[in-house]
Amino acid sequence: MIHSLFLVNASGDIFLEKHWKSVVSRSVCDYFFEAQERATEPENVPPVIPTPHHYLISVLRHRIYFVAVIQSEVPPLFVIEFLHRVVDTFQDYFGVCTEAAIKDNVVVVYELLEEMLDNGFPLATESNILKELIKPPTILRTMVNTITGSTNVGEQLPTGQLSVVPWRRTGVKYTNNEAYFDVVEEIDAIIDKSGSTITAEIQGVIDACVKLTGMPDLTLSFMNPRLLDDVSFHPCVRFKRWEAERILSFIPPDGNFRLLSYHVSSQNLVAIPVYVKHNITFREGSSQGRFDLTLGPKQTMGKAVESVLVSSQLPRGVLNANLNPSQGTYTFDPVTKMLSWDVGKINPQKLPSLKGTMSLQAGASKPDENPSINIQFKIQQMAISGCTQAGQTL
Amino acid sequence: MSASSAFNDEKGGSSSVGEPEYGHDPASGGIFSSDYKRHDDLKEMLDSNKDSLKLEAMKRIVAMIARGKNASDLFPAVVKNVACKNIEVKKLVYVYLVRYAEEQQDLALLSISTFQRGLKDPNQLIRASALRVLSSIRVTIIVPIMMLAIKEAASDMSPYVRKTAAHAIPKLYSLDPEQKDQLIEVIEKLLADKTTLVAGSVVMAFEEVCPERIDLIHKNYRKLCNLLIDVEEWGQVVIINMLTRYARTQFLNPNMNESLLEEGSGGDRTFYGSDEDEDEDEEEKEKKAETPAMAKRKPYVMDPDHRLLLRNTKPLLQSRNAAVVMAVAQLYFHLAPKAEVGVIAKALVRLLRSHSEVQYVVLQNVATMTIKRRGMFEPYLKSFYIRSTDPTQIKVLKLEVLTNLANETNISTILREFQTYIKSMDKDFVAATIQAIGRCATNIGEVRDTCLNGLVQLLSNRDELVVAESVVVIKKLLQMQPEKHSDIIKHMAKLTDNIQVPMARASILWLIGEYCEHVPKIAPDVLRKMAKSFTNEEDIVKLQIINLAAKLYLTNSKQTKLLTQYVLNLAKYDQNYDIRDRARFIRQLIVPTEKSGALSKYAKKLFLALKPAPVLESPFKDRDHFQLGSLSHLLNAKAGGYQELPDWPEAAPDPSVRNVEVPEWTKCSSREKRKEKKVEKPFYSDSEGESGPTESADSESDSASGSESGSGSEESASRSESEESEDGSESEEEEEEEEEEKEKKKKKKELKKPVQESESEQSSEEEERKHQRKTKQRKSDSESESDEDEESESESSQSESEESESEAEVKKKKKAAESKPPSKPVKKESKKEKKEMSLLDLDDFEPAPSPQVTPVNTFLSNSLVTDLEGLSLSDTVLSPATIAPSSALKNYELLHRITGEGLSVEYCFSRQPFSPDANMVAVQMQFTNNATADTKNLHIEDVKLQSGMRVKEFSEIELLPAGETATAVMGIDFCDSTQAANFQLCTHTRKFFVSIQPPVGELMRPVFLTENEFKKEQGQLMGMNEITEKLTLDMKCRNEHTIVQRVTTAANLSRVPCGSDKECRFAGRTVSSSSLVLVTVATKEEGAAQLTVNCEKMVIGTMLVKDILLALTQ
């Protein structure tokens, strides 16, 4: 299975290597660097690169390439999924998964990798078990450790690995028992020039934070479970019960976890809560272009649209943009030609707009296409799919 | 220098490991002294007594390893700390050890003993981690140690340790592939494991070591299917992939009727409608298997096991793990009937929301699927629309899928979508879109013209890449119907002035050359222009210019003769040899000279032959011969270790191989019944349930067999009873016993249920069989309870009638035995007869022959009450007369009369199954009170045992009057070792320290095997598990009979029927772990013989060889 792992940063340095079988020379990464050079964008590096003796499977997260070396047939998704799990674990442990964080905690990282794979086959990937084995570093603990010389490695043995619910720690105790569920929904929509929706999909997740003593068995029911026809669950959820009664029944892991994610496909009509009026023109021959963008809310059921961020990749010919936002701030990166506008909250009375001119490269022909615009926004306390939770019991 | 280096080191190790220390790298620093210095410093820290210093040092070393720096010269210093108490230090030492052991093999051996100690630790987690590290050290010398450790761990109590053992298997295999055979044995054993923890790991080991041994899966197939959902996600992926391959070899193609039907016709509904009714006749199924040709016409019926697999994997489509979803998707794609494959589409589409790497892989697979099963993804067309934020590689793949999905109904929307894409800034993507339009145009006739027009419009695009790509695609399209499109060709001819992309220029030139008859005026002009710029063109364009010249020369030689000559001359002196070659070749071919051969006559035919239009097809076509989701599929090339997905078999192999084995003797009689049963409710048979239903299905025959075995002993009992008349005291005793029995039976009844349950957990079938027999017997006991006061004879007759159901062979023997007149046979012979019978299957119940006359029966009545109801009395009767001295049970002294102050205790191994606990050896004790006073309250106290051993004490004997004798039975679980069990024997006044040490032969119980089974099992216990000794037989024991007697005396084994009289075979299982023990004695001339013992437990084997050797030679 997974032979070795190399961590490569954005500038192409290997800053960490780990081998689970015999050592593979880091020169194997040269093939990866070659592919990286060929790819114009960092995300265009092919995830699977064959080399004469090995196969390199890589993922890119947080501007770090995690390059796994494989020697024989293995489902590529298996490796990719595992690498993402590694990143998630690092994030869970260190808060961020950056080169600096990994370098600072290299010993913990090494211990984690050692536990997560045995001979290239995943061993313990549940964060509950890992945390029992290796305690995440906190400032306090680091200090205590340096003073007392005690360790990060858990004294007790990972009994969780032996239990029937391998995702849950044993012997959990809380004085305040609480459980939180966050429903987060994202819409992905493609809207054409004229403003009509071509496709829109809703991707939702329910993230939970459960701090309950002992071995709680929770059930969660929904008002309109039929909405959730395409779901994927955390392994703790009992499939059968869901199939039969549309009730989520589970023994939760301790702490934060993603209970389920669902997908409401494009068949259902989705009302996009925001609209954009745009007018971007370039004139042939002149070195000027006009840029006019207005945002407005629509069907938000009275809820405020917050944290709005507009970004657009402008054509290569644009040298600079001289714009005037009615609210928020904008930045334009002349190298990547990326325009981003941090709008903030949309006030329905006074719609935010961004107007101004763009200066084009002299003599360059008129860009033949209008740029596409991406908008990110948040609406608190509203699920676009209309998914509501009916109740939960312990 | 040294000071600064020390400082830097400190910093490098502790705080920020990333940047520092480059200065000290020997390569960059170049000063070796500083390098040594640094390591000296680390060594010192490692040698210190403080854990914190050691930890600090280890952390710095690990940081060095992480950055790929060489730290191997610290090896001796680090290895010393392998036994360190501090857990973190220990773990880091392990990390170091695993990394460098390969390079420092000799030194690494120093650490081995620590792990060997760890393997014996009572804590399962420590055992597991010791095994894990031990097996990770890649040192060839320790292969035997690893092998032993793995074998040991494979039968460990803890599933976690067994899981680790499964992980260790591929490690050992990669270290020494010659261990394969032995490893396969371990894998086979672990495959039978019923815990979810082990399942994934062992299948992974199976895939790495012996993926070709598909036969190992048969027995475990249903269990794996049922456990699947509870296995951890990584294991699920491996199991599902393996089961896909398995199913391909074992089941029939569910779509085999498909070929007869028109695709998409409504007919297939009805075909699959029959999937659900599984209660088809077994016979019919078999018939179908025999004649696949017939099957084609018959409605296809899915094997229930096939259905089981599909049903149990389906919920996993909702796993959060993309790899699991993909694995299930490929399973459905490869195995499911066409109508059911659709369920995977939704799940795969959901994965498109995941990370881009996941999308990449999923889209590759979707692309392959859409070629075969387009309809499946059509409803999700919009999910494959391209987002501006997608990376290019994802966009291209999505285009591929969209193109595959395009058909007459949705082409207009797709084309509209494509039009937007062409405006994208990503030029690679635009090029791919144009290609896609071209493919849509070729696939769907209706839109060909629209597409062509659209592409022609693109010819005036400002971006040259777009134009070039369009030209290439248009060229391909035009080739299909050139007549209609001469104006397009003209238009393109004009483009030659502007367009610079070589591929496009070459395409235009080829087009003009090919269709020069459609554009007779323009073509020579183009050639003229091209001749002018010939020297500046790219090679590919030059070749096309030559081509064009040649074609024009053939069709229009008047106008172009000179031009052609000119071009050929230019080409003659070109730098590229290809072009020079081509020029020479064409000149010979087209320009007639005296020397020119026959070919030039045909030049026109050669050049202007009608060329078939190129087929624009997906690069994903035919990729589905690789298993989807595999690396090989992704690369479209076979990766190392890829297992081909086999084609469906013509006829289904025997489905009964997946039946979990039931005792041999019930097989025949109950086969039909069981099959019916199986067909009726196959789906709920999870592994534990598995043995359940089968058992219940077999219950009838089982009870027959049970009573049969019972009847054997009963019969002998009754016979012996009638043989010898008994005195009155005996019958008194009998009545007392019956009282006791009643009570006990009540208890037993209560007990029965749990026993049966525990039964299903028994891993070995052998044992299961045994248990069944036992419980069944108990059952029959309880049945007979009602007519307790009836004569035992009537019972035996009843059992005889039941027996008639049983296997013919057994019956024959039985009959023979029964036909023996109950009145006084030759004693010796009757014994022999009985013996033979018992060798078949009844060993357990062979009444314990004991030299003790009176006391034994009391004991027996106590101990065997449950097993041998109604016949307990008989033993006494039997024993003194019939027993040949050699087969007598050996008595051992536990307490001598003198030390015991009048109380003497002897014990023997009664060879009866100890009913309260099957894993215990029954020890029969006989207490004799030789003193003048009564002894009271005889009981056991203060048992001291080796770990793992257990004792079931006998119930207290309240009173033993002076001069009297009493017996009791206790059970000891020796854990298959010959360690003594120490305890105190207490009376009301005194305590005596005593110990019972079993001879190895008593640690086993006989099992019945057929000759074939024996050979098969023996074949699996080769190598280290086989011990062979040559011996010279004792003068007295050169006949078969005595050999059998001596061996069975030495060890509690049963004889295996054997064709040859030169060989005697015996089989048994150890009582605790049920490891098979096989003994073969092959005799040769003049008393020479060879003794072979095959046993999984090598220690037992060795000791047994010694004992049997002794028995046979003395």
mmCIF file with all atom_site columns, N, CA, C and O in Angstrom, chain A residues 213-246:
data_model
loop_
_atom_site.group_PDB
_atom_site.id
_atom_site.type_symbol
_atom_site.label_atom_id
_atom_site.label_alt_id
_atom_site.label_comp_id
_atom_site.label_asym_id
_atom_site.label_entity_id
_atom_site.label_seq_id
_atom_site.pdbx_PDB_ins_code
_atom_site.Cartn_x
_atom_site.Cartn_y
_atom_site.Cartn_z
_atom_site.occupancy
_atom_site.B_iso_or_equiv
_atom_site.pdbx_formal_charge
_atom_site.auth_seq_id
_atom_site.auth_comp_id
_atom_site.auth_asym_id
_atom_site.auth_atom_id
_atom_site.pdbx_PDB_model_num
ATOM 1   N N  . THR A 1 213 ? -21.203 12.578 28.725 1.00 0.00 ? 213 THR A N  1
ATOM 2   C CA . THR A 1 213 ? -20.520 11.599 29.551 1.00 0.00 ? 213 THR A CA 1
ATOM 3   C C  . THR A 1 213 ? -20.931 10.186 29.158 1.00 0.00 ? 213 THR A C  1
ATOM 4   O O  . THR A 1 213 ? -22.068 9.965  28.739 1.00 0.00 ? 213 THR A O  1
ATOM 5   N N  . GLY A 1 214 ? -19.990 9.290  29.296 1.00 0.00 ? 214 GLY A N  1
ATOM 6   C CA . GLY A 1 214 ? -20.309 7.876  29.123 1.00 0.00 ? 214 GLY A CA 1
ATOM 7   C C  . GLY A 1 214 ? -20.490 7.472  27.681 1.00 0.00 ? 214 GLY A C  1
ATOM 8   O O  . GLY A 1 214 ? -19.796 7.954  26.805 1.00 0.00 ? 214 GLY A O  1
ATOM 9   N N  . MET A 1 215 ? -21.422 6.596  27.471 1.00 0.00 ? 215 MET A N  1
ATOM 10  C CA . MET A 1 215 ? -21.694 6.074  26.134 1.00 0.00 ? 215 MET A CA 1
ATOM 11  C C  . MET A 1 215 ? -23.099 6.502  25.710 1.00 0.00 ? 215 MET A C  1
ATOM 12  O O  . MET A 1 215 ? -24.034 5.707  25.752 1.00 0.00 ? 215 MET A O  1
ATOM 13  N N  . PRO A 1 216 ? -23.277 7.749  25.329 1.00 0.00 ? 216 PRO A N  1
ATOM 14  C CA . PRO A 1 216 ? -24.633 8.195  25.002 1.00 0.00 ? 216 PRO A CA 1
ATOM 15  C C  . PRO A 1 216 ? -25.084 7.600  23.675 1.00 0.00 ? 216 PRO A C  1
ATOM 16  O O  . PRO A 1 216 ? -24.277 7.392  22.778 1.00 0.00 ? 216 PRO A O  1
ATOM 17  N N  . ASP A 1 217 ? -26.347 7.331  23.601 1.00 0.00 ? 217 ASP A N  1
ATOM 18  C CA . ASP A 1 217 ? -26.921 6.864  22.341 1.00 0.00 ? 217 ASP A CA 1
ATOM 19  C C  . ASP A 1 217 ? -27.944 7.903  21.898 1.00 0.00 ? 217 ASP A C  1
ATOM 20  O O  . ASP A 1 217 ? -28.960 8.090  22.554 1.00 0.00 ? 217 ASP A O  1
ATOM 21  N N  . LEU A 1 218 ? -27.672 8.612  20.841 1.00 0.00 ? 218 LEU A N  1
ATOM 22  C CA . LEU A 1 218 ? -28.520 9.721  20.434 1.00 0.00 ? 218 LEU A CA 1
ATOM 23  C C  . LEU A 1 218 ? -29.402 9.330  19.262 1.00 0.00 ? 218 LEU A C  1
ATOM 24  O O  . LEU A 1 218 ? -29.032 8.509  18.438 1.00 0.00 ? 218 LEU A O  1
ATOM 25  N N  . THR A 1 219 ? -30.554 9.957  19.228 1.00 0.00 ? 219 THR A N  1
ATOM 26  C CA . THR A 1 219 ? -31.350 9.853  18.009 1.00 0.00 ? 219 THR A CA 1
ATOM 27  C C  . THR A 1 219 ? -31.726 11.255 17.575 1.00 0.00 ? 219 THR A C  1
ATOM 28  O O  . THR A 1 219 ? -31.943 12.153 18.392 1.00 0.00 ? 219 THR A O  1
ATOM 29  N N  . LEU A 1 220 ? -31.811 11.425 16.299 1.00 0.00 ? 220 LEU A N  1
ATOM 30  C CA . LEU A 1 220 ? -32.086 12.732 15.731 1.00 0.00 ? 220 LEU A CA 1
ATOM 31  C C  . LEU A 1 220 ? -33.117 12.509 14.632 1.00 0.00 ? 220 LEU A C  1
ATOM 32  O O  . LEU A 1 220 ? -32.966 11.625 13.796 1.00 0.00 ? 220 LEU A O  1
ATOM 33  N N  . SER A 1 221 ? -34.190 13.284 14.680 1.00 0.00 ? 221 SER A N  1
ATOM 34  C CA . SER A 1 221 ? -35.175 13.101 13.622 1.00 0.00 ? 221 SER A CA 1
ATOM 35  C C  . SER A 1 221 ? -35.400 14.423 12.903 1.00 0.00 ? 221 SER A C  1
ATOM 36  O O  . SER A 1 221 ? -35.145 15.498 13.457 1.00 0.00 ? 221 SER A O  1
ATOM 37  N N  . PHE A 1 222 ? -35.882 14.341 11.701 1.00 0.00 ? 222 PHE A N  1
ATOM 38  C CA . PHE A 1 222 ? -36.063 15.540 10.892 1.00 0.00 ? 222 PHE A CA 1
ATOM 39  C C  . PHE A 1 222 ? -37.528 15.740 10.543 1.00 0.00 ? 222 PHE A C  1
ATOM 40  O O  . PHE A 1 222 ? -38.304 14.784 10.465 1.00 0.00 ? 222 PHE A O  1
ATOM 41  N N  . MET A 1 223 ? -37.872 17.020 10.339 1.00 0.00 ? 223 MET A N  1
ATOM 42  C CA . MET A 1 223 ? -39.232 17.330 9.920  1.00 0.00 ? 223 MET A CA 1
ATOM 43  C C  . MET A 1 223 ? -39.484 16.780 8.509  1.00 0.00 ? 223 MET A C  1
ATOM 44  O O  . MET A 1 223 ? -40.536 16.246 8.217  1.00 0.00 ? 223 MET A O  1
ATOM 45  N N  . ASN A 1 224 ? -38.518 16.976 7.664  1.00 0.00 ? 224 ASN A N  1
ATOM 46  C CA . ASN A 1 224 ? -38.735 16.599 6.270  1.00 0.00 ? 224 ASN A CA 1
ATOM 47  C C  . ASN A 1 224 ? -37.582 15.730 5.775  1.00 0.00 ? 224 ASN A C  1
ATOM 48  O O  . ASN A 1 224 ? -36.739 16.165 5.004  1.00 0.00 ? 224 ASN A O  1
ATOM 49  N N  . PRO A 1 225 ? -37.542 14.521 6.290  1.00 0.00 ? 225 PRO A N  1
ATOM 50  C CA . PRO A 1 225 ? -36.382 13.687 5.954  1.00 0.00 ? 225 PRO A CA 1
ATOM 51  C C  . PRO A 1 225 ? -36.303 13.325 4.473  1.00 0.00 ? 225 PRO A C  1
ATOM 52  O O  . PRO A 1 225 ? -35.263 12.913 4.005  1.00 0.00 ? 225 PRO A O  1
ATOM 53  N N  . ARG A 1 226 ? -37.429 13.503 3.765  1.00 0.00 ? 226 ARG A N  1
ATOM 54  C CA . ARG A 1 226 ? -37.393 13.110 2.366  1.00 0.00 ? 226 ARG A CA 1
ATOM 55  C C  . ARG A 1 226 ? -36.424 13.992 1.561  1.00 0.00 ? 226 ARG A C  1
ATOM 56  O O  . ARG A 1 226 ? -35.920 13.613 0.517  1.00 0.00 ? 226 ARG A O  1
ATOM 57  N N  . LEU A 1 227 ? -36.207 15.158 2.121  1.00 0.00 ? 227 LEU A N  1
ATOM 58  C CA . LEU A 1 227 ? -35.280 16.068 1.462  1.00 0.00 ? 227 LEU A CA 1
ATOM 59  C C  . LEU A 1 227 ? -33.886 15.443 1.371  1.00 0.00 ? 227 LEU A C  1
ATOM 60  O O  . LEU A 1 227 ? -33.152 15.662 0.419  1.00 0.00 ? 227 LEU A O  1
ATOM 61  N N  . LEU A 1 228 ? -33.558 14.687 2.385  1.00 0.00 ? 228 LEU A N  1
ATOM 62  C CA . LEU A 1 228 ? -32.210 14.130 2.452  1.00 0.00 ? 228 LEU A CA 1
ATOM 63  C C  . LEU A 1 228 ? -32.204 12.781 1.741  1.00 0.00 ? 228 LEU A C  1
ATOM 64  O O  . LEU A 1 228 ? -32.265 11.735 2.359  1.00 0.00 ? 228 LEU A O  1
ATOM 65  N N  . ASP A 1 229 ? -32.163 12.821 0.441  1.00 0.00 ? 229 ASP A N  1
ATOM 66  C CA . ASP A 1 229 ? -32.191 11.542 -0.247 1.00 0.00 ? 229 ASP A CA 1
ATOM 67  C C  . ASP A 1 229 ? -30.802 11.076 -0.622 1.00 0.00 ? 229 ASP A C  1
ATOM 68  O O  . ASP A 1 229 ? -30.586 9.949  -0.974 1.00 0.00 ? 229 ASP A O  1
ATOM 69  N N  . ASP A 1 230 ? -29.868 11.963 -0.528 1.00 0.00 ? 230 ASP A N  1
ATOM 70  C CA . ASP A 1 230 ? -28.516 11.595 -0.932 1.00 0.00 ? 230 ASP A CA 1
ATOM 71  C C  . ASP A 1 230 ? -27.570 11.976 0.202  1.00 0.00 ? 230 ASP A C  1
ATOM 72  O O  . ASP A 1 230 ? -27.134 13.109 0.296  1.00 0.00 ? 230 ASP A O  1
ATOM 73  N N  . VAL A 1 231 ? -27.326 11.027 1.050  1.00 0.00 ? 231 VAL A N  1
ATOM 74  C CA . VAL A 1 231 ? -26.641 11.340 2.292  1.00 0.00 ? 231 VAL A CA 1
ATOM 75  C C  . VAL A 1 231 ? -25.412 10.471 2.461  1.00 0.00 ? 231 VAL A C  1
ATOM 76  O O  . VAL A 1 231 ? -25.381 9.339  1.984  1.00 0.00 ? 231 VAL A O  1
ATOM 77  N N  . SER A 1 232 ? -24.419 10.983 3.117  1.00 0.00 ? 232 SER A N  1
ATOM 78  C CA . SER A 1 232 ? -23.346 10.103 3.564  1.00 0.00 ? 232 SER A CA 1
ATOM 79  C C  . SER A 1 232 ? -23.117 10.344 5.045  1.00 0.00 ? 232 SER A C  1
ATOM 80  O O  . SER A 1 232 ? -23.194 11.470 5.517  1.00 0.00 ? 232 SER A O  1
ATOM 81  N N  . PHE A 1 233 ? -22.854 9.272  5.730  1.00 0.00 ? 233 PHE A N  1
ATOM 82  C CA . PHE A 1 233 ? -22.843 9.323  7.183  1.00 0.00 ? 233 PHE A CA 1
ATOM 83  C C  . PHE A 1 233 ? -21.467 9.096  7.765  1.00 0.00 ? 233 PHE A C  1
ATOM 84  O O  . PHE A 1 233 ? -20.626 8.426  7.168  1.00 0.00 ? 233 PHE A O  1
ATOM 85  N N  . HIS A 1 234 ? -21.302 9.589  8.944  1.00 0.00 ? 234 HIS A N  1
ATOM 86  C CA . HIS A 1 234 ? -20.201 9.164  9.796  1.00 0.00 ? 234 HIS A CA 1
ATOM 87  C C  . HIS A 1 234 ? -20.449 7.691  10.130 1.00 0.00 ? 234 HIS A C  1
ATOM 88  O O  . HIS A 1 234 ? -21.595 7.281  10.250 1.00 0.00 ? 234 HIS A O  1
ATOM 89  N N  . PRO A 1 235 ? -19.369 6.907  10.266 1.00 0.00 ? 235 PRO A N  1
ATOM 90  C CA . PRO A 1 235 ? -19.599 5.479  10.499 1.00 0.00 ? 235 PRO A CA 1
ATOM 91  C C  . PRO A 1 235 ? -20.426 5.177  11.745 1.00 0.00 ? 235 PRO A C  1
ATOM 92  O O  . PRO A 1 235 ? -20.924 4.072  11.892 1.00 0.00 ? 235 PRO A O  1
ATOM 93  N N  . CYS A 1 236 ? -20.574 6.146  12.632 1.00 0.00 ? 236 CYS A N  1
ATOM 94  C CA . CYS A 1 236 ? -21.303 5.838  13.857 1.00 0.00 ? 236 CYS A CA 1
ATOM 95  C C  . CYS A 1 236 ? -22.801 5.728  13.626 1.00 0.00 ? 236 CYS A C  1
ATOM 96  O O  . CYS A 1 236 ? -23.521 5.171  14.439 1.00 0.00 ? 236 CYS A O  1
ATOM 97  N N  . VAL A 1 237 ? -23.295 6.256  12.523 1.00 0.00 ? 237 VAL A N  1
ATOM 98  C CA . VAL A 1 237 ? -24.741 6.251  12.299 1.00 0.00 ? 237 VAL A CA 1
ATOM 99  C C  . VAL A 1 237 ? -25.191 4.867  11.858 1.00 0.00 ? 237 VAL A C  1
ATOM 100 O O  . VAL A 1 237 ? -24.531 4.225  11.043 1.00 0.00 ? 237 VAL A O  1
ATOM 101 N N  . ARG A 1 238 ? -26.298 4.438  12.430 1.00 0.00 ? 238 ARG A N  1
ATOM 102 C CA . ARG A 1 238 ? -26.807 3.100  12.062 1.00 0.00 ? 238 ARG A CA 1
ATOM 103 C C  . ARG A 1 238 ? -27.584 3.203  10.766 1.00 0.00 ? 238 ARG A C  1
ATOM 104 O O  . ARG A 1 238 ? -28.656 3.789  10.704 1.00 0.00 ? 238 ARG A O  1
ATOM 105 N N  . PHE A 1 239 ? -27.033 2.590  9.754  1.00 0.00 ? 239 PHE A N  1
ATOM 106 C CA . PHE A 1 239 ? -27.637 2.656  8.416  1.00 0.00 ? 239 PHE A CA 1
ATOM 107 C C  . PHE A 1 239 ? -29.065 2.111  8.423  1.00 0.00 ? 239 PHE A C  1
ATOM 108 O O  . PHE A 1 239 ? -29.965 2.670  7.841  1.00 0.00 ? 239 PHE A O  1
ATOM 109 N N  . LYS A 1 240 ? -29.205 0.991  9.081  1.00 0.00 ? 240 LYS A N  1
ATOM 110 C CA . LYS A 1 240 ? -30.471 0.269  8.962  1.00 0.00 ? 240 LYS A CA 1
ATOM 111 C C  . LYS A 1 240 ? -31.623 1.107  9.474  1.00 0.00 ? 240 LYS A C  1
ATOM 112 O O  . LYS A 1 240 ? -32.690 1.162  8.884  1.00 0.00 ? 240 LYS A O  1
ATOM 113 N N  . ARG A 1 241 ? -31.368 1.763  10.602 1.00 0.00 ? 241 ARG A N  1
ATOM 114 C CA . ARG A 1 241 ? -32.421 2.560  11.226 1.00 0.00 ? 241 ARG A CA 1
ATOM 115 C C  . ARG A 1 241 ? -32.808 3.697  10.287 1.00 0.00 ? 241 ARG A C  1
ATOM 116 O O  . ARG A 1 241 ? -33.977 4.047  10.146 1.00 0.00 ? 241 ARG A O  1
ATOM 117 N N  . TRP A 1 242 ? -31.809 4.273  9.656  1.00 0.00 ? 242 TRP A N  1
ATOM 118 C CA . TRP A 1 242 ? -32.083 5.375  8.741  1.00 0.00 ? 242 TRP A CA 1
ATOM 119 C C  . TRP A 1 242 ? -32.909 4.872  7.555  1.00 0.00 ? 242 TRP A C  1
ATOM 120 O O  . TRP A 1 242 ? -33.893 5.494  7.159  1.00 0.00 ? 242 TRP A O  1
ATOM 121 N N  . GLU A 1 243 ? -32.525 3.740  7.030  1.00 0.00 ? 243 GLU A N  1
ATOM 122 C CA . GLU A 1 243 ? -33.248 3.181  5.894  1.00 0.00 ? 243 GLU A CA 1
ATOM 123 C C  . GLU A 1 243 ? -34.705 2.939  6.255  1.00 0.00 ? 243 GLU A C  1
ATOM 124 O O  . GLU A 1 243 ? -35.601 3.216  5.483  1.00 0.00 ? 243 GLU A O  1
ATOM 125 N N  . ALA A 1 244 ? -34.898 2.407  7.448  1.00 0.00 ? 244 ALA A N  1
ATOM 126 C CA . ALA A 1 244 ? -36.240 1.988  7.818  1.00 0.00 ? 244 ALA A CA 1
ATOM 127 C C  . ALA A 1 244 ? -37.089 3.157  8.302  1.00 0.00 ? 244 ALA A C  1
ATOM 128 O O  . ALA A 1 244 ? -38.230 3.330  7.874  1.00 0.00 ? 244 ALA A O  1
ATOM 129 N N  . GLU A 1 245 ? -36.538 3.973  9.205  1.00 0.00 ? 245 GLU A N  1
ATOM 130 C CA . GLU A 1 245 ? -37.392 4.961  9.866  1.00 0.00 ? 245 GLU A CA 1
ATOM 131 C C  . GLU A 1 245 ? -37.006 6.398  9.565  1.00 0.00 ? 245 GLU A C  1
ATOM 132 O O  . GLU A 1 245 ? -37.652 7.326  10.048 1.00 0.00 ? 245 GLU A O  1
ATOM 133 N N  . ARG A 1 246 ? -35.926 6.569  8.854  1.00 0.00 ? 246 ARG A N  1
ATOM 134 C CA . ARG A 1 246 ? -35.446 7.925  8.581  1.00 0.00 ? 246 ARG A CA 1
ATOM 135 C C  . ARG A 1 246 ? -35.126 8.665  9.880  1.00 0.00 ? 246 ARG A C  1
ATOM 136 O O  . ARG A 1 246 ? -35.465 9.825  10.053 1.00 0.00 ? 246 ARG A O  1
#
